[in-house]
């Protein structure tokens, strides 16, 4: 009887572990996430250069220096998207993307062939994607190998995407 419990426990843990890995992305998969057909790697490679960001996201992007955090930063935004770059060296020459917030449904995100935007039903992710329920919030989170994530917050009542946020640590 004890062997049966051990076997059942191993099977359950293994199946849970396999399922949890579905939202894990390789660095290549993470770099190839697209925001309105622009790869995340292309956005990262702008290094906070205003001209390059406007080339990618449009001339209506507003920019502002940000000195309120632990490092100097640059914020960029319009009515559809917000981006933050920080320079931990505080030299103003080594900006790295730290945050993207999607602000309306005109921006879509493509991850591993799945295209989603604010207002879409969680079913858009299909089977095999883990929906996290942490502290009462539902979300679909994709994590890269190097501590970056993109999270889709899901409304518990409507099952619709209500927030999309990228963070890099």
Short mmCIF file of C-alpha atoms in Angstrom, two decimals, residues 25-140:
data_model
loop_
_atom_site.label_atom_id
_atom_site.label_comp_id
_atom_site.label_asym_id
_atom_site.label_seq_id
_atom_site.Cartn_x
_atom_site.Cartn_y
_atom_site.Cartn_z
CA UNK A 25 10.38 30.08 -22.76
CA UNK A 26 13.87 29.71 -24.15
CA UNK A 27 15.77 32.95 -24.70
CA UNK A 28 15.14 32.65 -28.45
CA UNK A 29 11.39 32.20 -27.89
CA UNK A 30 11.39 35.14 -25.49
CA UNK A 31 13.35 37.39 -27.87
CA UNK A 32 10.86 36.49 -30.62
CA UNK A 33 7.81 37.64 -28.68
CA UNK A 34 6.20 40.22 -30.92
CA UNK A 35 4.37 43.37 -29.95
CA UNK A 36 2.44 44.55 -33.01
CA UNK A 37 4.89 42.56 -35.18
CA UNK A 38 7.97 44.12 -33.53
CA UNK A 39 10.16 41.56 -31.79
CA UNK A 40 11.00 42.05 -28.16
CA UNK A 41 14.68 41.74 -29.15
CA UNK A 42 14.30 44.77 -31.49
CA UNK A 43 12.80 46.82 -28.64
CA UNK A 44 15.56 45.69 -26.25
CA UNK A 45 18.22 46.58 -28.84
CA UNK A 46 17.07 50.22 -28.95
CA UNK A 47 18.79 50.60 -25.55
CA UNK A 48 16.40 53.47 -24.82
CA UNK A 49 17.38 55.48 -27.89
CA UNK A 50 14.42 57.77 -28.59
CA UNK A 51 14.92 57.86 -32.37
CA UNK A 52 15.04 54.06 -32.59
CA UNK A 53 11.97 53.67 -30.37
CA UNK A 54 10.01 56.15 -32.47
CA UNK A 55 11.08 54.28 -35.61
CA UNK A 56 9.67 51.06 -34.14
CA UNK A 57 6.58 52.32 -32.31
CA UNK A 58 5.66 55.56 -34.08
CA UNK A 59 6.45 59.25 -33.89
CA UNK A 60 3.68 59.88 -31.34
CA UNK A 61 5.83 58.34 -28.57
CA UNK A 62 6.52 60.78 -25.73
CA UNK A 63 9.75 60.47 -23.75
CA UNK A 64 10.91 61.70 -20.38
CA UNK A 65 13.96 61.16 -18.20
CA UNK A 66 13.22 59.36 -14.95
CA UNK A 67 15.37 59.94 -11.88
CA UNK A 68 12.90 58.67 -9.26
CA UNK A 69 14.19 55.08 -9.18
CA UNK A 70 17.39 53.59 -7.84
CA UNK A 71 18.97 54.08 -11.31
CA UNK A 72 18.56 56.74 -13.95
CA UNK A 73 15.91 55.85 -16.47
CA UNK A 74 13.92 56.83 -19.51
CA UNK A 75 10.18 56.47 -19.90
CA UNK A 76 8.42 56.27 -23.27
CA UNK A 77 4.67 56.18 -23.83
CA UNK A 78 1.66 56.88 -25.95
CA UNK A 79 -1.99 55.89 -25.54
CA UNK A 80 -1.19 52.24 -26.38
CA UNK A 81 2.07 51.36 -24.64
CA UNK A 82 4.46 52.40 -21.85
CA UNK A 83 8.17 51.44 -21.78
CA UNK A 84 10.83 51.95 -19.13
CA UNK A 85 14.58 51.64 -19.62
CA UNK A 86 17.07 51.89 -16.74
CA UNK A 87 20.81 52.42 -16.63
CA UNK A 88 22.19 50.73 -13.52
CA UNK A 89 25.64 52.18 -14.25
CA UNK A 90 24.11 55.68 -13.90
CA UNK A 91 26.31 56.85 -16.80
CA UNK A 92 23.44 57.40 -19.23
CA UNK A 93 25.01 55.06 -21.76
CA UNK A 94 23.85 51.55 -20.76
CA UNK A 95 20.04 51.56 -20.81
CA UNK A 96 18.24 48.23 -20.52
CA UNK A 97 14.55 47.54 -20.99
CA UNK A 98 12.95 46.85 -17.61
CA UNK A 99 9.20 47.26 -18.15
CA UNK A 100 6.53 47.34 -20.85
CA UNK A 101 2.85 47.89 -20.11
CA UNK A 102 0.24 47.45 -22.81
CA UNK A 103 -2.42 50.12 -22.34
CA UNK A 104 -5.13 49.26 -24.87
CA UNK A 105 -6.32 46.62 -27.31
CA UNK A 106 -4.63 48.23 -30.33
CA UNK A 107 -1.43 46.44 -29.26
CA UNK A 108 -1.29 42.67 -29.68
CA UNK A 109 1.29 40.25 -28.31
CA UNK A 110 2.39 37.13 -30.16
CA UNK A 111 4.05 34.36 -28.12
CA UNK A 112 4.80 30.98 -29.66
CA UNK A 113 2.19 31.54 -32.38
CA UNK A 114 -0.54 32.73 -29.98
CA UNK A 115 -1.72 36.29 -30.58
CA UNK A 116 -3.49 38.00 -27.67
CA UNK A 117 -4.56 41.51 -26.72
CA UNK A 118 -6.42 43.25 -23.92
CA UNK A 119 -10.04 42.13 -23.87
CA UNK A 120 -9.39 38.67 -25.34
CA UNK A 121 -10.76 35.61 -23.56
CA UNK A 122 -8.23 33.46 -21.71
CA UNK A 123 -9.22 30.58 -24.02
CA UNK A 124 -7.06 32.22 -26.70
CA UNK A 125 -4.07 30.52 -25.03
CA UNK A 126 -5.55 27.07 -25.69
CA UNK A 127 -4.74 23.91 -23.79
CA UNK A 128 -1.40 23.27 -22.14
CA UNK A 129 -0.90 26.81 -20.86
CA UNK A 130 -0.80 27.15 -17.08
CA UNK A 131 -3.13 29.71 -15.52
CA UNK A 132 -1.64 30.84 -12.22
CA UNK A 133 -3.93 31.63 -9.32
CA UNK A 134 -1.87 33.54 -6.81
CA UNK A 135 -3.41 35.60 -4.01
CA UNK A 136 -6.75 35.54 -5.79
CA UNK A 137 -5.42 36.88 -9.10
CA UNK A 138 -5.56 34.79 -12.26
CA UNK A 139 -2.77 35.23 -14.76
CA UNK A 140 -0.89 33.55 -17.55
#
